[in-house]
PDB file of C-alpha atoms and ligand atoms in Angstrom:
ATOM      1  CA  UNK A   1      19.731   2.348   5.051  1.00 60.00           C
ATOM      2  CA  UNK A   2      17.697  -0.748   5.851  1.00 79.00           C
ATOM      3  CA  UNK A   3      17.137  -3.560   3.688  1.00 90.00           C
ATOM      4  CA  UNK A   4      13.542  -2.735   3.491  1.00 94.00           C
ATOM      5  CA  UNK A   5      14.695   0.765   2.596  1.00 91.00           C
ATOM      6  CA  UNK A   6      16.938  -0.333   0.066  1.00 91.00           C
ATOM      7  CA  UNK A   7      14.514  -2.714  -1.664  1.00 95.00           C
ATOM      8  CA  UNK A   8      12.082  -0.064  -2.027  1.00 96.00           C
ATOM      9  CA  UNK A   9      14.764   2.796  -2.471  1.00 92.00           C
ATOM     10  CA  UNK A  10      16.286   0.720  -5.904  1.00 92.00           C
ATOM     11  CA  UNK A  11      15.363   3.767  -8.515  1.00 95.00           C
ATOM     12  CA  UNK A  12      16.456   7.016  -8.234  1.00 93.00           C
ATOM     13  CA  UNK A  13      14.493   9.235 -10.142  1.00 96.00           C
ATOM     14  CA  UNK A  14      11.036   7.717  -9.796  1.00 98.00           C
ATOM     15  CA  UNK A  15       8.987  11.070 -10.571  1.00 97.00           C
ATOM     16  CA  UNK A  16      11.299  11.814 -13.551  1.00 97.00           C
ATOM     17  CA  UNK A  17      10.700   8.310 -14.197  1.00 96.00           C
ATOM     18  CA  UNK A  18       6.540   8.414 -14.201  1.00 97.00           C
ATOM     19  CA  UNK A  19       6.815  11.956 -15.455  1.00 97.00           C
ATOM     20  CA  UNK A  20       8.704  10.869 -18.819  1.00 97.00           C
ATOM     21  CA  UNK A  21       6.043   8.310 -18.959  1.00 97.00           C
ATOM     22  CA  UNK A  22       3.299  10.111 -18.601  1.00 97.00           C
ATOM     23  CA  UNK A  23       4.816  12.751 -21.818  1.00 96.00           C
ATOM     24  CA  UNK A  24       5.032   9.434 -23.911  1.00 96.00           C
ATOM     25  CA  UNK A  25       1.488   8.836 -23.661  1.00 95.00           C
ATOM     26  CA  UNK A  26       1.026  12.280 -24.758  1.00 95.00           C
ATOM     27  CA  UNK A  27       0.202  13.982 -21.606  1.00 94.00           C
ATOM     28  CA  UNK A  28       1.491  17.126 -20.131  1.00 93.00           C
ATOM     29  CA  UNK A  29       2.122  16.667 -16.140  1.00 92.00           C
ATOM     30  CA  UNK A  30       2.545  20.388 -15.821  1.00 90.00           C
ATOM     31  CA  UNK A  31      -1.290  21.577 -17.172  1.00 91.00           C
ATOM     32  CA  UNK A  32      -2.528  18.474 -14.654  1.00 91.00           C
ATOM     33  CA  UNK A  33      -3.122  15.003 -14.903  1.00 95.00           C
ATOM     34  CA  UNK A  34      -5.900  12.576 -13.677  1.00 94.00           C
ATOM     35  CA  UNK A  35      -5.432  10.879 -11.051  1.00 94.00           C
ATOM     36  CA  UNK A  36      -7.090   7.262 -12.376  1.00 93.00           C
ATOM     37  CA  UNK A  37      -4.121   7.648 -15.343  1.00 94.00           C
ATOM     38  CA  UNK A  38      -1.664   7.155 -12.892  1.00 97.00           C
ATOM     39  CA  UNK A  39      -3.217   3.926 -10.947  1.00 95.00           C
ATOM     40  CA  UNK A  40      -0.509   1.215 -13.113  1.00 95.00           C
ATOM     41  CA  UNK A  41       1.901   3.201 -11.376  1.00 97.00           C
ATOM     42  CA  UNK A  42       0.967   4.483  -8.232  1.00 98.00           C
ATOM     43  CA  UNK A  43      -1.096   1.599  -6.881  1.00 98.00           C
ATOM     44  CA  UNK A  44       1.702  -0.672  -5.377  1.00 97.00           C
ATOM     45  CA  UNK A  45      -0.251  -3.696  -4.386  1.00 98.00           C
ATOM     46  CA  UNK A  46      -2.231  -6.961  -5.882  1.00 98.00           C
ATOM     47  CA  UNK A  47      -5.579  -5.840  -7.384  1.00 98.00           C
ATOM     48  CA  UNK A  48      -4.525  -2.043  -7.837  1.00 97.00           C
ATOM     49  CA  UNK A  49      -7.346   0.960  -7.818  1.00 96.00           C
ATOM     50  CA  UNK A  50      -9.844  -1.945  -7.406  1.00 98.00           C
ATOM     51  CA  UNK A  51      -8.663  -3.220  -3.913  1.00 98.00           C
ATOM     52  CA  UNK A  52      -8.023   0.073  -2.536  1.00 98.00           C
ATOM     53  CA  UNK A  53     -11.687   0.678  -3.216  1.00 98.00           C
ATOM     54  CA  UNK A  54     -12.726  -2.539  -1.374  1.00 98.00           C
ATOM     55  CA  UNK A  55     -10.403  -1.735   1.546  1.00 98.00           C
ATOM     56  CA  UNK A  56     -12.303   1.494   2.155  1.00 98.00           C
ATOM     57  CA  UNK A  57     -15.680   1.168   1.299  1.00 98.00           C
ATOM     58  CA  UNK A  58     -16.413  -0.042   5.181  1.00 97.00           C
ATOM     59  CA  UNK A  59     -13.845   2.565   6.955  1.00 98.00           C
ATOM     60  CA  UNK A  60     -16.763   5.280   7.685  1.00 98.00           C
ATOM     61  CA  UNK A  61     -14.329   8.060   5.675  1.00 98.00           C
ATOM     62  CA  UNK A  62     -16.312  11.137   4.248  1.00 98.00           C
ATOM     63  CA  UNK A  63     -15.203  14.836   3.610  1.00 98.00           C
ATOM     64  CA  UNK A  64     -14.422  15.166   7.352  1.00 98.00           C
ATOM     65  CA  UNK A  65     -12.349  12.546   8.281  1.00 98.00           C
ATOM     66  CA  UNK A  66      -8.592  12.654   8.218  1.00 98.00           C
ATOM     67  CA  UNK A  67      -6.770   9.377   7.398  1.00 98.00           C
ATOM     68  CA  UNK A  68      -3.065   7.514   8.116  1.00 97.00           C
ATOM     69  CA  UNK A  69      -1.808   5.854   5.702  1.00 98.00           C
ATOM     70  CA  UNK A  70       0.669   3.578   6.807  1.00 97.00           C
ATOM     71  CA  UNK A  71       3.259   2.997   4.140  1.00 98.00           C
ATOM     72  CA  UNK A  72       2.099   4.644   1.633  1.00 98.00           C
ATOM     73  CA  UNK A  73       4.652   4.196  -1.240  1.00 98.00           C
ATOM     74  CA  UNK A  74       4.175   6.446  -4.141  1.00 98.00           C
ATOM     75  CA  UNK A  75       0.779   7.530  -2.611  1.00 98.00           C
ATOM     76  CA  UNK A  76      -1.644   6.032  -5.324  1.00 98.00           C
ATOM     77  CA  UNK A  77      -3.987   4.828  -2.550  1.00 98.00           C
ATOM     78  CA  UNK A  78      -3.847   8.311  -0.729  1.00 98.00           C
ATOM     79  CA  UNK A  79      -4.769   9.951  -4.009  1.00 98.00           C
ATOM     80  CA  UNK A  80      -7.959   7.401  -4.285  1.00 98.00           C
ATOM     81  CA  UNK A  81      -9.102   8.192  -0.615  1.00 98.00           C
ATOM     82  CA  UNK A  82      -8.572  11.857  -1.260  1.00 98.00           C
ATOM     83  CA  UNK A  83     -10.377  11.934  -4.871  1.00 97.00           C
ATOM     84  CA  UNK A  84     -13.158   9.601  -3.622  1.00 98.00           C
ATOM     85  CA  UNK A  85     -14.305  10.510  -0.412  1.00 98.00           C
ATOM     86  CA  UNK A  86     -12.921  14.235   0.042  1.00 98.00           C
ATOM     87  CA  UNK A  87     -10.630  13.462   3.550  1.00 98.00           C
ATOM     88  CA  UNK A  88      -7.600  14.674   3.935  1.00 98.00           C
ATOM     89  CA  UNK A  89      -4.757  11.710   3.825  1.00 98.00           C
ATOM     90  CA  UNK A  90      -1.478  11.600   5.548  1.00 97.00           C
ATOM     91  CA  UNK A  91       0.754   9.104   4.514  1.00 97.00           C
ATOM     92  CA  UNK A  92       4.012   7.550   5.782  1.00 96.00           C
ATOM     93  CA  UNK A  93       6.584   5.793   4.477  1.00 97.00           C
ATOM     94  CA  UNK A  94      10.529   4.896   4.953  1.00 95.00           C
ATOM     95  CA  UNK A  95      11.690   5.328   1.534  1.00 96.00           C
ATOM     96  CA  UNK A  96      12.363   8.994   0.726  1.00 96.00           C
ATOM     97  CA  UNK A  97      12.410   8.762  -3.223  1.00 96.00           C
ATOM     98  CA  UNK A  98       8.744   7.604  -2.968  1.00 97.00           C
ATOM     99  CA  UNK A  99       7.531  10.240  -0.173  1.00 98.00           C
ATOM    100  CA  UNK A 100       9.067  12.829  -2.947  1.00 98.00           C
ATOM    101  CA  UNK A 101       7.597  11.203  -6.029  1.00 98.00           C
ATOM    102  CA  UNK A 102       4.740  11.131  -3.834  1.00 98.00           C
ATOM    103  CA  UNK A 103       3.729  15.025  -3.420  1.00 98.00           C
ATOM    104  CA  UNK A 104       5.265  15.604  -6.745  1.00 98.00           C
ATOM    105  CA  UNK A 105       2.542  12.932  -8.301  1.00 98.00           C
ATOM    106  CA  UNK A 106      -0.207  15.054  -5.794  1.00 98.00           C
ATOM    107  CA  UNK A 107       0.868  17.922  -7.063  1.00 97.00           C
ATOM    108  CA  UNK A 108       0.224  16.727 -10.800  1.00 96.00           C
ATOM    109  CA  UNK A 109      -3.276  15.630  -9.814  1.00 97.00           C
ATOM    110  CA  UNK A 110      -4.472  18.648  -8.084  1.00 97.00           C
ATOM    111  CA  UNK A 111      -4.552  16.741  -4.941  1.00 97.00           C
ATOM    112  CA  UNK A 112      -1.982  18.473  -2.496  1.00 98.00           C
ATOM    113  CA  UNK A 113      -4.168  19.881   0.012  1.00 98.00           C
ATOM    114  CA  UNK A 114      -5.954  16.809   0.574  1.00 98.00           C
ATOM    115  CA  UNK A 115      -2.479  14.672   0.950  1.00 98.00           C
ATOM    116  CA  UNK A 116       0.217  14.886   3.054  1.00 98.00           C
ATOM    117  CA  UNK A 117       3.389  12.762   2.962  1.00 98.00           C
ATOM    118  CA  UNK A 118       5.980  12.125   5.444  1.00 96.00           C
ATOM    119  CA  UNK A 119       9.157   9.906   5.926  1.00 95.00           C
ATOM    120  CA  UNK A 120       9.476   8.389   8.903  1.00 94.00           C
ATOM    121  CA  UNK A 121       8.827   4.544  10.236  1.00 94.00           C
ATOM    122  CA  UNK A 122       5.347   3.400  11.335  1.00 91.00           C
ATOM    123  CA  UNK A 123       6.488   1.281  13.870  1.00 91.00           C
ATOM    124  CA  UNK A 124       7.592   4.416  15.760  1.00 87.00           C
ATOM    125  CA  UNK A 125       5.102   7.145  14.342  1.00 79.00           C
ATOM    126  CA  UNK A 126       5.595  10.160  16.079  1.00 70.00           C
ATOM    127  CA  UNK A 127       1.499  10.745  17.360  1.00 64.00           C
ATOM    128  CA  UNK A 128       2.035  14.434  18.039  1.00 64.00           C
ATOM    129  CA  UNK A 129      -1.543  15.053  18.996  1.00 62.00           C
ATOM    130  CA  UNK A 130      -2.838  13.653  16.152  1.00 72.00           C
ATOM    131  CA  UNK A 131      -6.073  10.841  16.632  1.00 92.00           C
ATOM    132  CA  UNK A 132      -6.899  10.158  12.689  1.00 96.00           C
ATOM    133  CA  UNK A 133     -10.199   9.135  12.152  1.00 98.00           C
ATOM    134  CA  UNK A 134      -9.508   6.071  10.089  1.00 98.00           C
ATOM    135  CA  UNK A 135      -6.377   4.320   8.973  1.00 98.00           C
ATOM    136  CA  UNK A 136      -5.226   1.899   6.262  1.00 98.00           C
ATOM    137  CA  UNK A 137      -2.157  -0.522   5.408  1.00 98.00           C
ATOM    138  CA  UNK A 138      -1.826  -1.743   1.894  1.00 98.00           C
ATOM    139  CA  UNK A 139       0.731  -4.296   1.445  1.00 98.00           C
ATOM    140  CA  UNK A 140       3.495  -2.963   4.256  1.00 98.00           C
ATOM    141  CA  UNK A 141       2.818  -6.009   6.726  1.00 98.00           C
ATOM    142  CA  UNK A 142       5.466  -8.254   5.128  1.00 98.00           C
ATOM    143  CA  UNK A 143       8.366  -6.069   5.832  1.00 97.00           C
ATOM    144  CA  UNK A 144       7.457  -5.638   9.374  1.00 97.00           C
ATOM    145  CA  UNK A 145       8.638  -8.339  11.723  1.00 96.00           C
ATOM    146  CA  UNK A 146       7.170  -7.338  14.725  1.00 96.00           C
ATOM    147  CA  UNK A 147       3.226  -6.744  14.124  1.00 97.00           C
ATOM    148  CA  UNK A 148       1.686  -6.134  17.752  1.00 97.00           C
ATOM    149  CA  UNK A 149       4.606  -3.088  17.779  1.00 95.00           C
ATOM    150  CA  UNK A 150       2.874  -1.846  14.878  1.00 96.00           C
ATOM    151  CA  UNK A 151      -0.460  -2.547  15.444  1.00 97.00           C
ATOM    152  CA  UNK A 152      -0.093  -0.388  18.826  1.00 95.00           C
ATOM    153  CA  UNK A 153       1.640   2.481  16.775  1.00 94.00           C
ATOM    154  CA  UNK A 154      -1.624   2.621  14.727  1.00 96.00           C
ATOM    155  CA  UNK A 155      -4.051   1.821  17.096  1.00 95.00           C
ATOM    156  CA  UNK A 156      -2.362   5.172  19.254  1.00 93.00           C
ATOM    157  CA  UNK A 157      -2.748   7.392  16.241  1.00 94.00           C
ATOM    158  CA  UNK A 158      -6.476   6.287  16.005  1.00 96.00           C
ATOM    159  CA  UNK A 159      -9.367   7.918  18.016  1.00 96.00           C
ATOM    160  CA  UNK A 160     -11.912   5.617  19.367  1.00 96.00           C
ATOM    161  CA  UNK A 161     -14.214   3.848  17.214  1.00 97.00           C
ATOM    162  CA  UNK A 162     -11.787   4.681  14.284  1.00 97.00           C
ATOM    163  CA  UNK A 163     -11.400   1.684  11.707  1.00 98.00           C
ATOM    164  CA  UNK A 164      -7.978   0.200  10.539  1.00 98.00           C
ATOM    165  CA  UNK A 165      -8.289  -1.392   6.833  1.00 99.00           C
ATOM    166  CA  UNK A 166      -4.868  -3.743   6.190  1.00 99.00           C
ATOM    167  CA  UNK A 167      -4.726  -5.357   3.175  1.00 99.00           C
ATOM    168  CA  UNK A 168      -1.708  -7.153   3.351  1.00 98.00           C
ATOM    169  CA  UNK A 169       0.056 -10.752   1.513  1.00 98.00           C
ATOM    170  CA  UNK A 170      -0.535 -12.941   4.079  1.00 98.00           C
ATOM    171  CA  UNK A 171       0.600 -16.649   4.214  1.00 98.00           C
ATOM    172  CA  UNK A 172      -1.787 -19.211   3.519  1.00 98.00           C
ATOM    173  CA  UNK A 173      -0.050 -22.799   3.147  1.00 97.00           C
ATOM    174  CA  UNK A 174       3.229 -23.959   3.671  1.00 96.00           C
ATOM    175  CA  UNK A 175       5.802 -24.191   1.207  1.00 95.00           C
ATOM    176  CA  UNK A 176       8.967 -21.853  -0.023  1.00 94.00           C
ATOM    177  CA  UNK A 177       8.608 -18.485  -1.726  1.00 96.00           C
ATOM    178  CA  UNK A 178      10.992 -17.851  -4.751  1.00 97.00           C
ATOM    179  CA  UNK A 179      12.860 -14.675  -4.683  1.00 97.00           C
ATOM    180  CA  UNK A 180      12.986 -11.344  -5.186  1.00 97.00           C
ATOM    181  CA  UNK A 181       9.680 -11.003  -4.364  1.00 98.00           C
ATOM    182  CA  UNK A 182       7.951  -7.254  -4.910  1.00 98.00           C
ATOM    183  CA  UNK A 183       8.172  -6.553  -1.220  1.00 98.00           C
ATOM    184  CA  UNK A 184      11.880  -8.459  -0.492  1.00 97.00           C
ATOM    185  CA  UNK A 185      15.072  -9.125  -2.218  1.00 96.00           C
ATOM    186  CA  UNK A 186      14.931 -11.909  -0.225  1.00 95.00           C
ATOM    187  CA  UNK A 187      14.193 -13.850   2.759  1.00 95.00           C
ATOM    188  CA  UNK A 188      15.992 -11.336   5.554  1.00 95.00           C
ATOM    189  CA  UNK A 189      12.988  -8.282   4.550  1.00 93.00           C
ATOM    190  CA  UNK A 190      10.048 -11.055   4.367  1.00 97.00           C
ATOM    191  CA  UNK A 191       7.932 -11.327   7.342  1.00 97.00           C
ATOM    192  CA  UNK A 192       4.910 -12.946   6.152  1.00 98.00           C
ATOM    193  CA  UNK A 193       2.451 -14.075   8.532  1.00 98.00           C
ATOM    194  CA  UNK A 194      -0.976 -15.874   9.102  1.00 98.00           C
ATOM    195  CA  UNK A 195      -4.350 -13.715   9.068  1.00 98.00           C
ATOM    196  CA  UNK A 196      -4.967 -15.679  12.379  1.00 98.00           C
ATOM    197  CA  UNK A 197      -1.510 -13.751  13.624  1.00 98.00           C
ATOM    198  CA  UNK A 198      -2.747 -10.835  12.437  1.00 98.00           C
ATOM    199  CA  UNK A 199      -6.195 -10.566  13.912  1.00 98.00           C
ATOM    200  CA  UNK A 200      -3.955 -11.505  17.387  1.00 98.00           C
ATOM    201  CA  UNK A 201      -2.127  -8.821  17.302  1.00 98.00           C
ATOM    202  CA  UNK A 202      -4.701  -6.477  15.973  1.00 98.00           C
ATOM    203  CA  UNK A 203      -6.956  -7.220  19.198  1.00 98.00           C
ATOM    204  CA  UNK A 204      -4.009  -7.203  21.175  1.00 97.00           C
ATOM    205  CA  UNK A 205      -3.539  -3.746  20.316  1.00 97.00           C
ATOM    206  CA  UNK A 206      -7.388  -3.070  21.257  1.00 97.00           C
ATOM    207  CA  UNK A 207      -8.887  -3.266  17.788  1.00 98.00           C
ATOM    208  CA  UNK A 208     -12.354  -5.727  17.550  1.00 98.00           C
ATOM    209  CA  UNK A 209     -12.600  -7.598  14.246  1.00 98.00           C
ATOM    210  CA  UNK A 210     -15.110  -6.692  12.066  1.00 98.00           C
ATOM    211  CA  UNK A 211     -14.468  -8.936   8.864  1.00 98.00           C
ATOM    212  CA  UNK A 212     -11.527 -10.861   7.169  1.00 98.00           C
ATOM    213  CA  UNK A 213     -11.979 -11.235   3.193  1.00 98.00           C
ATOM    214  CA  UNK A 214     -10.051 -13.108   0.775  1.00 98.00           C
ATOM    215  CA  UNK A 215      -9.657 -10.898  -1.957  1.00 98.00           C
ATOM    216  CA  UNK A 216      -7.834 -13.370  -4.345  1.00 98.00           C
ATOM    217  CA  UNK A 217     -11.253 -13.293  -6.775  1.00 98.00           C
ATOM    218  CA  UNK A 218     -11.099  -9.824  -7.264  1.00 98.00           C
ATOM    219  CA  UNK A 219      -7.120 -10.087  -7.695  1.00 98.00           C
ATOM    220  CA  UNK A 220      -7.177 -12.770 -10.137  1.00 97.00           C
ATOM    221  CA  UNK A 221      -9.867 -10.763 -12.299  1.00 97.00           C
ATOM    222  CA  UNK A 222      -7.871  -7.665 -12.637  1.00 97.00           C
ATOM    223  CA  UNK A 223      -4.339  -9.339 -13.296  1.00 95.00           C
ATOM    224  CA  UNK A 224      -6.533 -11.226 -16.157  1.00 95.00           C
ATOM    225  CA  UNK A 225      -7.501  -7.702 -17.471  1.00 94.00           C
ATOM    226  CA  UNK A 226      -4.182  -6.475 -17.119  1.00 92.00           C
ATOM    227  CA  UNK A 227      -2.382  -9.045 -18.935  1.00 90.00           C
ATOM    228  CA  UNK A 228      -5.060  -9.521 -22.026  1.00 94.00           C
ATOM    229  CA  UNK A 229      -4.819  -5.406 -22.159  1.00 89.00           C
ATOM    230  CA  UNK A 230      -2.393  -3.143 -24.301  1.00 88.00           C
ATOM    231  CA  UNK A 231       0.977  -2.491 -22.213  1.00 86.00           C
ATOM    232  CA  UNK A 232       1.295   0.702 -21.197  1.00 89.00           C
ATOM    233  CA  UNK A 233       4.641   2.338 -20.489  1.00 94.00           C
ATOM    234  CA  UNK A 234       3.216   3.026 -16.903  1.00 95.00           C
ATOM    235  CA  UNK A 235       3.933   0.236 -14.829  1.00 94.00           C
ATOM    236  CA  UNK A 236       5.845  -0.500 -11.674  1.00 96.00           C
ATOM    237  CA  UNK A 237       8.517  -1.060 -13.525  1.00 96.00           C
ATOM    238  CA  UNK A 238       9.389   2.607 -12.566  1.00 97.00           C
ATOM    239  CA  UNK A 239       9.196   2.451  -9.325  1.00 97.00           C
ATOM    240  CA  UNK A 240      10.460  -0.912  -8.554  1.00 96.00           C
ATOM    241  CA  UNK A 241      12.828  -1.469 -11.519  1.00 96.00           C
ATOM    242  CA  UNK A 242      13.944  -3.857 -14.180  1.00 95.00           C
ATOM    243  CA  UNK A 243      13.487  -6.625 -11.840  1.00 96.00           C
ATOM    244  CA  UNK A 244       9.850  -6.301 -11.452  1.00 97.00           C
ATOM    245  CA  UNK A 245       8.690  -8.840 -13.785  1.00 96.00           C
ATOM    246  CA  UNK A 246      10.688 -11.574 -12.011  1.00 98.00           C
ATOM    247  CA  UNK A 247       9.165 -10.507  -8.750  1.00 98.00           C
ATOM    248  CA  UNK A 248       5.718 -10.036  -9.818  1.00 97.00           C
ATOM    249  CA  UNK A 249       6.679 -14.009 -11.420  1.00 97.00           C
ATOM    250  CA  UNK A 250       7.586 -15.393  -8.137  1.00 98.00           C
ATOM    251  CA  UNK A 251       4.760 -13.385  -5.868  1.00 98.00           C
ATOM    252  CA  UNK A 252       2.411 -15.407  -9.100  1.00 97.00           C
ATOM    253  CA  UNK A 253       3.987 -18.544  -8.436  1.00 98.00           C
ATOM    254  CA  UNK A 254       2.972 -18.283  -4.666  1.00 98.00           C
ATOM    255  CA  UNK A 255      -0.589 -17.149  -4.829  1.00 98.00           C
ATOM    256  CA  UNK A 256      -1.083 -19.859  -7.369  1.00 96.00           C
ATOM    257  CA  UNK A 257       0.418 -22.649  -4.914  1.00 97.00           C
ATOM    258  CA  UNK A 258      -1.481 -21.612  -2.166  1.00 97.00           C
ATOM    259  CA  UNK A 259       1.381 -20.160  -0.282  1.00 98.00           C
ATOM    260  CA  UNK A 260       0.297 -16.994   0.094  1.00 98.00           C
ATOM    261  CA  UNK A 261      -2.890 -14.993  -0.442  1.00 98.00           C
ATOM    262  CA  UNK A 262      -4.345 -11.172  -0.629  1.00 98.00           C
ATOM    263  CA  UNK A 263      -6.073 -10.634   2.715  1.00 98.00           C
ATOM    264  CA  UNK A 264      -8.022  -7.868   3.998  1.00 99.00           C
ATOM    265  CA  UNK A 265      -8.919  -7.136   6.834  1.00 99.00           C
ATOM    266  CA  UNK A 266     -11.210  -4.412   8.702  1.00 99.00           C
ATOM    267  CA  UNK A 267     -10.654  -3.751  12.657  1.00 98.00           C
ATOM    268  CA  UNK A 268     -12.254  -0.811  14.565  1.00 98.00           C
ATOM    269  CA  UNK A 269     -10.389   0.535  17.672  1.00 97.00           C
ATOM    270  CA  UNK A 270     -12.337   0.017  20.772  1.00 95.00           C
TER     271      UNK A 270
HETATM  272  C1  LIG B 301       4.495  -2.805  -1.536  1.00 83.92           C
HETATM  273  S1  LIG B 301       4.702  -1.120  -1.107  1.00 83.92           S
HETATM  274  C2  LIG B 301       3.011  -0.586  -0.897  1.00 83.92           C
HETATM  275  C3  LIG B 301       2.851   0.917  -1.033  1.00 83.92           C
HETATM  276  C4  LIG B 301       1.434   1.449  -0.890  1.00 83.92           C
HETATM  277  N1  LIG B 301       0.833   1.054   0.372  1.00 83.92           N
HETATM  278  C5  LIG B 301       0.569   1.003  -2.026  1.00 83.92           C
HETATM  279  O1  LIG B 301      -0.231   0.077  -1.839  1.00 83.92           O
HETATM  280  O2  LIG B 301       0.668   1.569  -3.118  1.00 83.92           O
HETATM  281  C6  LIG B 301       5.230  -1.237   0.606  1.00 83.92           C
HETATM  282  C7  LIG B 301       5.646   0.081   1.188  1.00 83.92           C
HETATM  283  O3  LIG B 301       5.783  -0.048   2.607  1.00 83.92           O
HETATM  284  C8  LIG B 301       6.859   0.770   3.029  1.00 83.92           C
HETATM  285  N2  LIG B 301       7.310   0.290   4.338  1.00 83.92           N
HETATM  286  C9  LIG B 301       7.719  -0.956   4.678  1.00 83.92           C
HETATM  287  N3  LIG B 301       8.035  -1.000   5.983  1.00 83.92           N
HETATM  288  C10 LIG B 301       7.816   0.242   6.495  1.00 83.92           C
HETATM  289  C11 LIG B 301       7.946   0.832   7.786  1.00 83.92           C
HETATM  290  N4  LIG B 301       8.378   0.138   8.833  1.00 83.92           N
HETATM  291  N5  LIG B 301       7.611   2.146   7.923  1.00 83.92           N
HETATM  292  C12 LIG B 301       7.184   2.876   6.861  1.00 83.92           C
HETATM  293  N6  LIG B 301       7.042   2.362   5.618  1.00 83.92           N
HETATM  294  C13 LIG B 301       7.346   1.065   5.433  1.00 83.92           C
HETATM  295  C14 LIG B 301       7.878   0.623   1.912  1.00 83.92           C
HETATM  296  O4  LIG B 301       8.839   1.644   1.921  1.00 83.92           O
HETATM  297  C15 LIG B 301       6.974   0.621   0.670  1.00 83.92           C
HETATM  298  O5  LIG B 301       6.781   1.906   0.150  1.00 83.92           O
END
């Protein structure tokens, strides 16, 4: 297994996990839950429900479109697309616990014939004859060293005039980064890079900007609301462990230094 693997692979159990969580709130997974209950959980990235919203309110998606998500965790941001917009999502990720916990949790919501999850890596996605009509990237870019590799993957699975959203940490000032973070154990998994690398390799892939937005107003609002509201024994905790405080800590510690920020960024394929 990978280190990236690993790091994301560190609970076993992560639908038991969320589904024992869910019962203590005094829900019952098995007659359906919805889907916005699940968001502290399921939405593995800074601003939650509230970014993936921003990400893909400019991607063109409606009821007809079918949509890659590229590392898609525990599939919160599939759900969203699905739920909103009425596409059909397919999502990939490396970690098998969270492609499971994934179509269990779409399952729960009523949403498994609008998702579908895969393992595999999305450096290397296997295009099959598949040109999605939109694709999206939430907070996957630091573990991948190589971007323009990736950035062709997607760009392959897209059909012409499809948009990419990627929504990624990006680095923003010099300075160190205090470890674990949420998406490394350490330095060896952590391949953070500039937006201006990013739109590079983006066009480089034959993608055409269309806008770069610093979302860290819209992050710092709903950490605020998070931390003056009641806990709530959903949290990523589950999915990422006992460590997660101390990595959410450190990841808090570099967005407030200036290290890094929350980028997004929209690019349509030419
Ligand atoms: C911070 S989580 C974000 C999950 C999801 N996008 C979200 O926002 O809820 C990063 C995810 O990227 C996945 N990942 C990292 N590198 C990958 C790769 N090369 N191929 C597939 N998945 C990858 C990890 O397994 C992990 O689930």
């Amino acid at each position: 297994m990978s280190g990236v693997a690993a790091h994301y692979g560190r609970v076993r159990g992560v639908l038991d996990q969320i589904t024992a969580a869910l019962e203590s709130m005094g829900l019952d997974p098995a007659t359906g839950v919805d889907p916005a209950v699940l968001a502290p959980a399921d939405e593995f990235h800074l601003g939650g429900h509230e970014a993936t919203m921003a990400l893909t309110a400019s991607l063109g998606i409606d009821t007809d479109s079918s949509v890659l998500d590229v590392g898609c965790g525990v599939g919160g941001p599939a759900r969203e697309m699905a739920r909103t917009y009425g596409c059909h999502v397919t999502g990939i990720d490396l970690a098998r616990e969270f492609v499971y916990a994934a179509e269990g949790l779409s399952l729960m919501t009523g949403l498994e014939s609008l998702t579908t999850f895969e393992v595999g890596d999305v450096t290397v996605l296997d295009r099959g004859d598949r040109a999605f009509d939109a694709a999206t990237m939430l907070h996957v870019g630091m573990n991948v060293p190589d971007k323009p590799l990736l950035f062709e993957a997607v760009a392959a699975a897209l059909r012409p005039g499809g948009r990419f959203g990627v929504y990624d940490i990006m680095r923003t000032g010099d300075g160190e980064l205090g470890y674990p973070q949420p998406f490394a154990a350490d330095e060896s998994d952590s391949h953070l890079a500039a937006p201006d690398d990013y739109v590079s390799a983006l066009e480089s892939a034959g993608m055409e900007i269309i806008h770069i937005i610093d979302r860290s107003e819209l992050v710092g609002r709903v950490v605020k609301r998070a931390a003056e509201g009641p806990a709530t024994p959903l949290n990523l905790g589950l999915v990422m462990g006992r460590e997660f405080p101390t990595m959410f800590a450190n990841l808090r510690t570099a967005l407030q230094g200036g290290v890094v920020g929350p980028i997004e960024i929209v690019a349509e394929k030419r």
